[in-house]
Structure formats: structure tokens, C-alpha cells
mmCIF file of C-alpha atoms in Angstrom:
data_model
loop_
_atom_site.group_PDB
_atom_site.id
_atom_site.type_symbol
_atom_site.label_atom_id
_atom_site.label_comp_id
_atom_site.label_asym_id
_atom_site.label_seq_id
_atom_site.Cartn_x
_atom_site.Cartn_y
_atom_site.Cartn_z
ATOM 1 C CA UNK A 1139 93.924 120.322 97.338
ATOM 2 C CA UNK A 1140 92.270 117.751 99.470
ATOM 3 C CA UNK A 1141 92.182 113.802 98.906
ATOM 4 C CA UNK A 1142 88.452 114.190 98.123
ATOM 5 C CA UNK A 1143 89.247 116.304 95.078
ATOM 6 C CA UNK A 1144 92.247 114.391 94.077
ATOM 7 C CA UNK A 1145 90.652 110.873 94.311
ATOM 8 C CA UNK A 1146 87.060 111.339 95.007
ATOM 9 C CA UNK A 1147 85.689 107.800 94.539
ATOM 10 C CA UNK A 1148 88.709 106.275 96.447
ATOM 11 C CA UNK A 1149 88.349 108.855 99.275
ATOM 12 C CA UNK A 1150 84.743 107.898 99.818
ATOM 13 C CA UNK A 1151 85.850 104.288 100.440
ATOM 14 C CA UNK A 1152 88.849 104.995 102.248
ATOM 15 C CA UNK A 1153 86.956 107.014 104.907
ATOM 16 C CA UNK A 1154 85.628 103.903 106.390
ATOM 17 C CA UNK A 1155 89.046 102.291 106.718
ATOM 18 C CA UNK A 1156 91.258 101.921 109.698
ATOM 19 C CA UNK A 1157 94.805 103.352 110.204
ATOM 20 C CA UNK A 1158 96.474 99.911 109.322
ATOM 21 C CA UNK A 1159 94.803 99.587 105.978
ATOM 22 C CA UNK A 1160 97.134 98.640 103.384
ATOM 23 C CA UNK A 1161 96.483 101.524 101.482
ATOM 24 C CA UNK A 1162 96.391 103.969 104.075
ATOM 25 C CA UNK A 1163 100.175 105.355 104.187
ATOM 26 C CA UNK A 1164 100.255 105.809 100.364
ATOM 27 C CA UNK A 1165 96.836 107.383 100.353
ATOM 28 C CA UNK A 1166 97.505 109.921 103.315
ATOM 29 C CA UNK A 1167 101.117 111.032 101.800
ATOM 30 C CA UNK A 1168 99.555 111.851 98.425
ATOM 31 C CA UNK A 1169 99.795 115.546 97.316
ATOM 32 C CA UNK A 1170 98.560 117.844 94.757
ATOM 33 C CA UNK A 1171 102.288 117.892 93.687
ATOM 34 C CA UNK A 1172 102.843 114.478 92.810
ATOM 35 C CA UNK A 1173 103.551 113.947 89.307
ATOM 36 C CA UNK A 1174 100.750 112.192 87.139
ATOM 37 C CA UNK A 1175 103.080 109.481 86.434
ATOM 38 C CA UNK A 1176 104.882 109.020 89.745
ATOM 39 C CA UNK A 1177 104.370 105.562 91.553
ATOM 40 C CA UNK A 1178 101.962 107.112 94.139
ATOM 41 C CA UNK A 1179 99.876 108.952 92.015
ATOM 42 C CA UNK A 1180 99.393 106.117 89.463
ATOM 43 C CA UNK A 1181 98.348 103.573 91.953
ATOM 44 C CA UNK A 1182 95.978 105.723 93.728
ATOM 45 C CA UNK A 1183 94.580 107.025 90.495
ATOM 46 C CA UNK A 1184 94.188 103.464 89.040
ATOM 47 C CA UNK A 1185 92.105 102.706 92.296
ATOM 48 C CA UNK A 1186 90.025 105.922 92.010
ATOM 49 C CA UNK A 1187 89.327 105.051 88.407
ATOM 50 C CA UNK A 1188 88.139 101.547 89.059
ATOM 51 C CA UNK A 1189 85.817 102.488 91.842
ATOM 52 C CA UNK A 1190 84.389 105.643 90.136
ATOM 53 C CA UNK A 1191 83.640 103.321 87.055
ATOM 54 C CA UNK A 1192 81.530 100.911 89.320
ATOM 55 C CA UNK A 1193 79.972 103.514 91.384
ATOM 56 C CA UNK A 1194 78.739 105.084 87.983
ATOM 57 C CA UNK A 1195 77.023 102.003 86.799
ATOM 58 C CA UNK A 1196 75.903 100.802 90.434
ATOM 59 C CA UNK A 1197 75.812 96.997 89.863
ATOM 60 C CA UNK A 1198 73.779 95.213 92.637
ATOM 61 C CA UNK A 1199 75.780 94.154 95.574
ATOM 62 C CA UNK A 1200 78.532 96.502 95.129
ATOM 63 C CA UNK A 1201 78.519 96.879 99.030
ATOM 64 C CA UNK A 1202 79.970 93.512 99.506
ATOM 65 C CA UNK A 1203 83.235 94.050 97.666
ATOM 66 C CA UNK A 1204 83.413 97.636 99.112
ATOM 67 C CA UNK A 1205 83.060 95.896 102.563
ATOM 68 C CA UNK A 1206 86.085 93.682 101.875
ATOM 69 C CA UNK A 1207 87.999 96.655 100.502
ATOM 70 C CA UNK A 1208 87.370 98.921 103.927
ATOM 71 C CA UNK A 1209 88.197 95.636 106.036
ATOM 72 C CA UNK A 1210 91.400 94.698 104.092
ATOM 73 C CA UNK A 1211 94.260 94.276 106.671
ATOM 74 C CA UNK A 1212 96.920 92.875 104.373
ATOM 75 C CA UNK A 1213 98.288 93.521 100.896
ATOM 76 C CA UNK A 1214 96.778 89.987 100.148
ATOM 77 C CA UNK A 1215 93.509 91.106 101.269
ATOM 78 C CA UNK A 1216 93.591 94.192 98.987
ATOM 79 C CA UNK A 1217 94.737 92.558 96.033
ATOM 80 C CA UNK A 1218 92.068 90.016 96.120
ATOM 81 C CA UNK A 1219 89.312 92.476 96.217
ATOM 82 C CA UNK A 1220 91.094 94.490 93.674
ATOM 83 C CA UNK A 1221 91.062 91.547 91.351
ATOM 84 C CA UNK A 1222 87.228 91.421 91.603
ATOM 85 C CA UNK A 1223 86.688 95.156 91.369
ATOM 86 C CA UNK A 1224 88.981 95.560 88.347
ATOM 87 C CA UNK A 1225 87.250 92.678 86.360
ATOM 88 C CA UNK A 1226 83.987 94.159 87.223
ATOM 89 C CA UNK A 1227 85.183 97.726 85.947
ATOM 90 C CA UNK A 1228 86.382 96.139 82.758
ATOM 91 C CA UNK A 1229 82.778 94.776 82.057
ATOM 92 C CA UNK A 1230 81.445 98.172 82.885
ATOM 93 C CA UNK A 1231 83.588 100.219 80.529
ATOM 94 C CA UNK A 1232 82.529 97.590 77.602
ATOM 95 C CA UNK A 1233 78.877 98.406 78.474
ATOM 96 C CA UNK A 1234 78.393 94.602 79.882
ATOM 97 C CA UNK A 1235 75.568 94.899 82.455
ATOM 98 C CA UNK A 1236 76.322 92.901 85.442
ATOM 99 C CA UNK A 1237 75.880 92.497 89.202
ATOM 100 C CA UNK A 1238 78.128 91.089 91.748
ATOM 101 C CA UNK A 1239 77.146 87.671 93.142
ATOM 102 C CA UNK A 1240 75.517 87.126 96.380
ATOM 103 C CA UNK A 1241 77.220 85.230 99.162
ATOM 104 C CA UNK A 1242 76.113 82.835 101.926
ATOM 105 C CA UNK A 1243 74.589 79.430 101.885
ATOM 106 C CA UNK A 1244 74.331 79.174 98.054
ATOM 107 C CA UNK A 1245 77.033 81.367 96.973
ATOM 108 C CA UNK A 1246 77.270 82.647 93.291
ATOM 109 C CA UNK A 1247 80.117 83.475 90.870
ATOM 110 C CA UNK A 1248 81.549 86.797 91.716
ATOM 111 C CA UNK A 1249 80.093 88.666 88.665
ATOM 112 C CA UNK A 1250 76.790 87.800 87.025
ATOM 113 C CA UNK A 1251 76.045 88.865 83.660
ATOM 114 C CA UNK A 1252 72.548 90.183 83.209
ATOM 115 C CA UNK A 1253 71.753 89.573 79.589
ATOM 116 C CA UNK A 1254 73.260 86.034 79.195
ATOM 117 C CA UNK A 1255 73.249 83.098 81.612
ATOM 118 C CA UNK A 1256 76.953 83.418 82.569
ATOM 119 C CA UNK A 1257 79.070 84.160 85.663
ATOM 120 C CA UNK A 1258 82.536 85.018 86.274
ATOM 121 C CA UNK A 1259 84.385 83.921 89.159
ATOM 122 C CA UNK A 1260 87.514 85.688 90.094
ATOM 123 C CA UNK A 1261 90.414 83.875 92.102
ATOM 124 C CA UNK A 1262 93.562 85.763 92.885
ATOM 125 C CA UNK A 1263 96.789 83.504 93.176
ATOM 126 C CA UNK A 1264 100.007 84.488 94.905
ATOM 127 C CA UNK A 1265 102.879 82.259 95.023
ATOM 128 C CA UNK A 1266 106.605 83.516 95.000
ATOM 129 C CA UNK A 1267 108.685 81.397 97.203
ATOM 130 C CA UNK A 1268 112.014 83.233 96.318
ATOM 131 C CA UNK A 1269 110.399 86.719 96.947
ATOM 132 C CA UNK A 1270 109.082 85.418 100.304
ATOM 133 C CA UNK A 1271 112.540 84.032 101.262
ATOM 134 C CA UNK A 1272 114.048 87.547 100.208
ATOM 135 C CA UNK A 1273 111.691 89.254 102.368
ATOM 136 C CA UNK A 1274 112.085 87.059 105.413
ATOM 137 C CA UNK A 1275 115.758 87.458 105.211
ATOM 138 C CA UNK A 1276 115.311 91.333 105.093
ATOM 139 C CA UNK A 1277 112.999 91.264 108.074
ATOM 140 C CA UNK A 1278 115.319 89.060 110.178
ATOM 141 C CA UNK A 1279 118.310 91.081 109.320
ATOM 142 C CA UNK A 1280 116.389 94.250 110.386
ATOM 143 C CA UNK A 1281 115.789 92.612 113.955
ATOM 144 C CA UNK A 1282 119.339 91.388 114.349
ATOM 145 C CA UNK A 1283 121.167 94.500 112.975
ATOM 146 C CA UNK A 1284 123.734 92.472 110.978
ATOM 147 C CA UNK A 1285 125.657 94.070 108.250
ATOM 148 C CA UNK A 1286 126.033 91.513 105.224
ATOM 149 C CA UNK A 1287 125.384 91.314 101.673
ATOM 150 C CA UNK A 1288 123.427 87.923 100.766
ATOM 151 C CA UNK A 1289 123.133 86.517 97.502
ATOM 152 C CA UNK A 1290 120.329 84.029 96.416
ATOM 153 C CA UNK A 1291 121.255 81.992 93.446
ATOM 154 C CA UNK A 1292 119.249 79.312 91.621
ATOM 155 C CA UNK A 1293 119.159 78.042 88.158
ATOM 156 C CA UNK A 1294 115.327 78.178 87.983
ATOM 157 C CA UNK A 1295 113.091 80.526 90.045
ATOM 158 C CA UNK A 1296 111.239 78.350 92.768
ATOM 159 C CA UNK A 1297 107.520 78.958 92.684
ATOM 160 C CA UNK A 1298 106.871 77.669 96.214
ATOM 161 C CA UNK A 1299 109.535 77.335 98.958
ATOM 162 C CA UNK A 1300 107.814 75.586 102.185
ATOM 163 C CA UNK A 1301 107.432 77.923 105.031
ATOM 164 C CA UNK A 1302 109.606 75.554 107.278
ATOM 165 C CA UNK A 1303 112.457 75.506 104.788
ATOM 166 C CA UNK A 1304 112.237 79.319 104.540
ATOM 167 C CA UNK A 1305 112.615 79.578 108.174
ATOM 168 C CA UNK A 1306 115.566 77.031 108.210
ATOM 169 C CA UNK A 1307 117.565 78.833 105.575
ATOM 170 C CA UNK A 1308 117.025 82.357 107.450
ATOM 171 C CA UNK A 1309 118.215 80.866 110.654
ATOM 172 C CA UNK A 1310 121.274 79.237 108.991
ATOM 173 C CA UNK A 1311 122.200 82.471 107.239
ATOM 174 C CA UNK A 1312 121.807 84.448 110.539
ATOM 175 C CA UNK A 1313 124.276 81.946 112.300
ATOM 176 C CA UNK A 1314 126.771 81.985 109.462
ATOM 177 C CA UNK A 1315 126.903 85.660 109.556
ATOM 178 C CA UNK A 1316 127.158 85.823 113.420
ATOM 179 C CA UNK A 1317 130.067 83.448 113.117
ATOM 180 C CA UNK A 1318 131.591 85.450 110.132
ATOM 181 C CA UNK A 1319 131.417 82.092 108.134
ATOM 182 C CA UNK A 1320 131.436 83.872 104.727
ATOM 183 C CA UNK A 1321 130.882 81.891 101.646
ATOM 184 C CA UNK A 1322 128.218 79.724 100.065
ATOM 185 C CA UNK A 1323 125.668 77.193 101.531
ATOM 186 C CA UNK A 1324 123.710 74.895 99.349
ATOM 187 C CA UNK A 1325 120.018 73.884 100.146
ATOM 188 C CA UNK A 1326 118.435 71.136 98.165
ATOM 189 C CA UNK A 1327 114.901 72.235 97.748
ATOM 190 C CA UNK A 1328 112.721 69.032 97.434
ATOM 191 C CA UNK A 1329 109.410 69.894 95.412
ATOM 192 C CA UNK A 1330 107.698 66.381 94.448
ATOM 193 C CA UNK A 1331 104.851 68.730 93.215
ATOM 194 C CA UNK A 1332 107.008 70.687 90.791
ATOM 195 C CA UNK A 1333 108.147 70.236 87.226
ATOM 196 C CA UNK A 1334 111.626 70.326 88.704
ATOM 197 C CA UNK A 1335 111.442 68.157 91.705
ATOM 198 C CA UNK A 1336 114.939 68.997 92.935
ATOM 199 C CA UNK A 1337 116.468 72.261 92.814
ATOM 200 C CA UNK A 1338 119.600 73.707 94.398
ATOM 201 C CA UNK A 1339 119.444 77.027 95.966
ATOM 202 C CA UNK A 1340 122.735 78.549 96.917
ATOM 203 C CA UNK A 1341 123.060 81.361 99.522
ATOM 204 C CA UNK A 1342 126.149 83.347 99.272
ATOM 205 C CA UNK A 1343 127.085 85.472 102.189
ATOM 206 C CA UNK A 1344 129.535 88.368 102.217
ATOM 207 C CA UNK A 1345 130.951 90.853 104.721
ATOM 208 C CA UNK A 1346 129.661 94.286 104.469
ATOM 209 C CA UNK A 1347 130.625 97.488 106.110
ATOM 210 C CA UNK A 1348 129.166 97.973 109.386
ATOM 211 C CA UNK A 1349 126.965 100.946 108.323
ATOM 212 C CA UNK A 1350 125.643 99.091 105.053
ATOM 213 C CA UNK A 1351 122.985 97.195 106.757
ATOM 214 C CA UNK A 1352 121.632 94.321 104.661
ATOM 215 C CA UNK A 1353 121.549 93.682 100.774
ATOM 216 C CA UNK A 1354 119.462 90.825 99.258
ATOM 217 C CA UNK A 1355 120.375 90.179 95.780
ATOM 218 C CA UNK A 1356 118.725 87.454 93.674
ATOM 219 C CA UNK A 1357 120.657 86.000 90.906
ATOM 220 C CA UNK A 1358 119.729 83.968 88.013
ATOM 221 C CA UNK A 1359 116.332 82.136 88.486
ATOM 222 C CA UNK A 1360 115.336 83.202 85.028
ATOM 223 C CA UNK A 1361 115.156 79.690 83.440
ATOM 224 C CA UNK A 1362 111.394 79.637 82.958
ATOM 225 C CA UNK A 1363 110.267 76.206 81.476
ATOM 226 C CA UNK A 1364 109.707 74.518 84.540
ATOM 227 C CA UNK A 1365 108.629 77.647 86.380
ATOM 228 C CA UNK A 1366 105.849 78.491 83.921
ATOM 229 C CA UNK A 1367 104.810 74.707 84.067
ATOM 230 C CA UNK A 1368 104.469 75.093 87.768
ATOM 231 C CA UNK A 1369 102.074 78.095 87.078
ATOM 232 C CA UNK A 1370 100.112 76.269 84.720
ATOM 233 C CA UNK A 1371 99.615 73.414 87.441
ATOM 234 C CA UNK A 1372 98.535 76.050 89.920
ATOM 235 C CA UNK A 1373 96.042 77.764 87.665
ATOM 236 C CA UNK A 1374 94.485 74.330 86.691
ATOM 237 C CA UNK A 1375 94.400 73.415 90.392
ATOM 238 C CA UNK A 1376 91.871 76.095 90.966
ATOM 239 C CA UNK A 1377 89.448 74.083 88.781
ATOM 240 C CA UNK A 1378 89.233 71.571 91.669
ATOM 241 C CA UNK A 1379 88.700 74.048 94.578
ATOM 242 C CA UNK A 1380 85.414 72.602 96.283
ATOM 243 C CA UNK A 1381 84.147 76.374 96.710
ATOM 244 C CA UNK A 1382 84.951 77.370 93.146
ATOM 245 C CA UNK A 1383 83.170 73.961 91.807
ATOM 246 C CA UNK A 1384 80.036 75.071 93.938
ATOM 247 C CA UNK A 1385 79.956 78.465 92.416
ATOM 248 C CA UNK A 1386 80.234 76.859 88.864
ATOM 249 C CA UNK A 1387 77.354 74.448 89.797
ATOM 250 C CA UNK A 1388 75.351 77.587 90.598
ATOM 251 C CA UNK A 1389 75.536 78.947 87.043
ATOM 252 C CA UNK A 1390 77.541 78.398 83.741
ATOM 253 C CA UNK A 1391 80.920 80.334 84.834
ATOM 254 C CA UNK A 1392 84.264 81.137 83.431
ATOM 255 C CA UNK A 1393 87.021 81.044 86.144
ATOM 256 C CA UNK A 1394 89.366 84.021 86.014
ATOM 257 C CA UNK A 1395 92.656 83.616 87.641
ATOM 258 C CA UNK A 1396 94.738 86.472 88.395
ATOM 259 C CA UNK A 1397 98.235 85.409 88.240
ATOM 260 C CA UNK A 1398 100.025 88.783 88.492
ATOM 261 C CA UNK A 1399 101.610 87.769 91.827
ATOM 262 C CA UNK A 1400 102.217 84.035 90.632
ATOM 263 C CA UNK A 1401 106.047 83.919 89.937
ATOM 264 C CA UNK A 1402 106.941 85.252 86.475
ATOM 265 C CA UNK A 1403 103.667 84.806 84.936
ATOM 266 C CA UNK A 1404 103.789 88.289 83.449
ATOM 267 C CA UNK A 1405 106.589 87.278 81.036
ATOM 268 C CA UNK A 1406 104.241 85.270 78.920
ATOM 269 C CA UNK A 1407 101.784 87.130 76.611
ATOM 270 C CA UNK A 1408 97.908 86.631 77.006
ATOM 271 C CA UNK A 1409 97.602 84.929 73.754
ATOM 272 C CA UNK A 1410 100.056 82.079 74.565
ATOM 273 C CA UNK A 1411 98.455 81.870 78.023
ATOM 274 C CA UNK A 1412 95.202 81.209 76.053
ATOM 275 C CA UNK A 1413 96.447 78.470 74.093
ATOM 276 C CA UNK A 1414 98.292 76.551 76.799
ATOM 277 C CA UNK A 1415 94.884 76.864 79.069
ATOM 278 C CA UNK A 1416 93.002 75.411 76.203
ATOM 279 C CA UNK A 1417 95.108 72.252 76.171
ATOM 280 C CA UNK A 1418 95.185 72.022 79.837
ATOM 281 C CA UNK A 1419 91.290 72.572 80.328
ATOM 282 C CA UNK A 1420 89.802 69.025 81.262
ATOM 283 C CA UNK A 1421 86.512 68.101 79.459
ATOM 284 C CA UNK A 1422 85.220 67.095 82.869
ATOM 285 C CA UNK A 1423 85.706 70.709 84.438
ATOM 286 C CA UNK A 1424 82.328 72.181 85.436
ATOM 287 C CA UNK A 1425 83.521 75.495 84.051
ATOM 288 C CA UNK A 1426 82.574 76.724 80.772
ATOM 289 C CA UNK A 1427 86.202 78.299 80.372
ATOM 290 C CA UNK A 1428 89.164 79.322 82.204
ATOM 291 C CA UNK A 1429 90.943 82.761 81.828
ATOM 292 C CA UNK A 1430 94.189 84.574 83.061
ATOM 293 C CA UNK A 1431 94.165 88.234 83.878
ATOM 294 C CA UNK A 1432 97.504 90.090 84.751
ATOM 295 C CA UNK A 1433 96.576 93.234 86.897
ATOM 296 C CA UNK A 1434 99.032 96.006 87.674
ATOM 297 C CA UNK A 1435 98.526 98.301 90.533
ATOM 298 C CA UNK A 1436 99.329 101.252 88.205
ATOM 299 C CA UNK A 1437 96.477 100.483 85.644
ATOM 300 C CA UNK A 1438 92.591 100.590 85.928
ATOM 301 C CA UNK A 1439 92.342 98.090 83.167
ATOM 302 C CA UNK A 1440 93.806 94.515 83.092
ATOM 303 C CA UNK A 1441 94.856 92.353 80.162
ATOM 304 C CA UNK A 1442 92.575 89.004 79.949
ATOM 305 C CA UNK A 1443 92.951 85.827 77.897
ATOM 306 C CA UNK A 1444 90.249 82.941 77.792
ATOM 307 C CA UNK A 1445 90.229 79.259 76.815
ATOM 308 C CA UNK A 1446 86.769 77.520 76.623
ATOM 309 C CA UNK A 1447 85.849 73.887 77.262
ATOM 310 C CA UNK A 1448 85.118 72.220 73.769
ATOM 311 C CA UNK A 1449 82.347 70.117 75.116
ATOM 312 C CA UNK A 1450 80.450 72.825 76.864
ATOM 313 C CA UNK A 1451 76.979 73.325 76.055
ATOM 314 C CA UNK A 1452 76.162 75.408 72.990
ATOM 315 C CA UNK A 1453 74.477 78.056 74.732
ATOM 316 C CA UNK A 1454 77.190 78.517 77.151
ATOM 317 C CA UNK A 1455 79.836 78.805 74.555
ATOM 318 C CA UNK A 1456 77.685 81.359 72.698
ATOM 319 C CA UNK A 1457 77.496 83.416 75.891
ATOM 320 C CA UNK A 1458 81.300 83.232 76.443
ATOM 321 C CA UNK A 1459 82.008 84.079 72.906
ATOM 322 C CA UNK A 1460 79.786 87.093 73.003
ATOM 323 C CA UNK A 1461 81.568 88.156 76.315
ATOM 324 C CA UNK A 1462 84.883 87.893 74.534
ATOM 325 C CA UNK A 1463 83.824 89.910 71.682
ATOM 326 C CA UNK A 1464 82.200 92.649 73.897
ATOM 327 C CA UNK A 1465 85.468 92.927 75.883
ATOM 328 C CA UNK A 1466 88.033 92.389 72.890
ATOM 329 C CA UNK A 1467 89.432 89.614 74.821
ATOM 330 C CA UNK A 1468 91.924 86.933 73.508
ATOM 331 C CA UNK A 1469 89.801 83.673 73.338
ATOM 332 C CA UNK A 1470 90.884 80.179 72.477
ATOM 333 C CA UNK A 1471 88.925 77.149 72.100
#
């Protein structure tokens, strides 16, 4: 069976992509024999469902996110446009008429509701310092071809580790393995922006059989209080983004932040996110409200929770409440 038969909507969009598109390898490897719940089939089917839903309702300016999808070069590029597409598909499935916003000198929110004076601006936020370090260690070992087992140990999972700090840890660890200096080394992470300004990260290096390659293991890192406070701060910080503010000034707007790749945000239920955001949303914000969405690659739907600014205009609050009812969202004022 051809890809066009398996994933007709996705195949039409993939036809314009280059060989290095982040979804290309997965798409090209798909087979009719793939189990319906397999990793590959689930991800591709979700993309196909999202695109098919949008193509069916034909919102105006769909060509722009389609262009972003086709031009995507990295996983980040793909996830940014997917966040916008999956939010639009959620509106479409609920029967909420909308269009994609125009871009240019006077940018609009990403999604414009037709029947109420309300827009939705989508922001995908990716931060995961420990995962970045793990990936960079793995990549460095692949080039150096040094067998070792590395354990990353920290009490609390750092949301951010600055690039120069990660590079220094990778280089120091490579040197230790070359010198067969097995054991532990501690790096004090200085994080003045964080709820935990100082955090010890221990890198334990163990000898491995020559044919074993590299194994990176993350230990601990599941003390969540400071970690989740950092995620909250990053979400609220988006409210001050100059570009997002311009879009909010163009039309009453709800800011919807996709935090699926922001640390361990998925460990918190949408209802709790809503209550936390309600307490953090400043009355001076130009946005009507702020929401969290947690997209997963194997689902064409996405859970969303909202908090509204208590001093927003009455008509804006009414429009936002109607949207919440239409979508069955978690809503907090």
C-alpha cells in the first residue's frame, strides 16, 4: 500500500519536503504491516489526522503553516508548527470557526476566531538542560569512540544548563575517560534565574567493555518543586515577549504555551496548571488569559488548560468563556 493510501493528507504535504525534513526518515520507512499502535504508525497517523482535519475545514491562510511544515529543518522547527496545527485542529473538531492569522508588518495572533473578537497565540517552549547534556555527551562519545558508562546525578532536574557549561562538562568528561580517571566529578551549576540558584551536578564515569560504546544514565532529578517553579517562570516570561505583545494588541488574545518539551511539565495535571497560572497572571498583561497545552506526538488531540485575567473587559471574558465551553477546556479565573 502506498504512503498516499496510508496517510493521504500527510503524504500531500510531505511531497514538497526536502530529503532532510525531520519527518522524512520516519515517513519513508512506514509500511502497511506496521502495527496500528506502533511508535511509527502512531506518530504519522496523528500528523495525518491533524492535517486532514484542517484541510476539511479550509481555514484561511492555512498555506502559511503548511509552508512552515514543508520548510522545517529541525525537530524544533517541526514541533513549533505542529503546536499551531494541533491547536487549530482542536478548534476545527469542536466546530469553532477560525482562520490562521496573517503575518507581516502587522502580525495577528496565530488563530483568529470568526464568531467572536478573540485570537489565540501559540508558543512552543523547549527547555531541558539535562536532556541537552545527555545528547551532547552521547554525540561526543560517538565521535571519540570511547567506551564508558556515565551517570548524571542531581537532586533536582535543571531546566536550563547554559551552553558553555554543558560544553565544559562534556570536554572534562572526555578527558577523564581518556585518562581512565574513573569516579565522580561535581559541577556547581550557578543559576541566579532559578528557584534553586545553586545545584550540584555529579558526573560519575565507569569503565565499560571495549565493545559497549557509551551508556548515559540520568539518576535522581525528580525533586519537582523548584523545577516546576522554573517552568512557571518561563511560561509567564512569554507574556513579556515584544512580538507576542504586538499580536495581543492587534486583537484580544489568549496566549497558549506548549510546554510538552519544557522539562517535566507533563507531570502536572492541566487543572493544577490552570490554578497556578491564575495566581501568576499579572493584571497588567495585555493578554485576556494564558493557557498550557501538552501535545504528544502520538495524539492528534491536545489537553489544554486556561486561566483568565480577572480585570479583562467583560466582552473579552465572555468570548474566552464561550471558547472554553465549546472546547471543554479547564478554565480558571
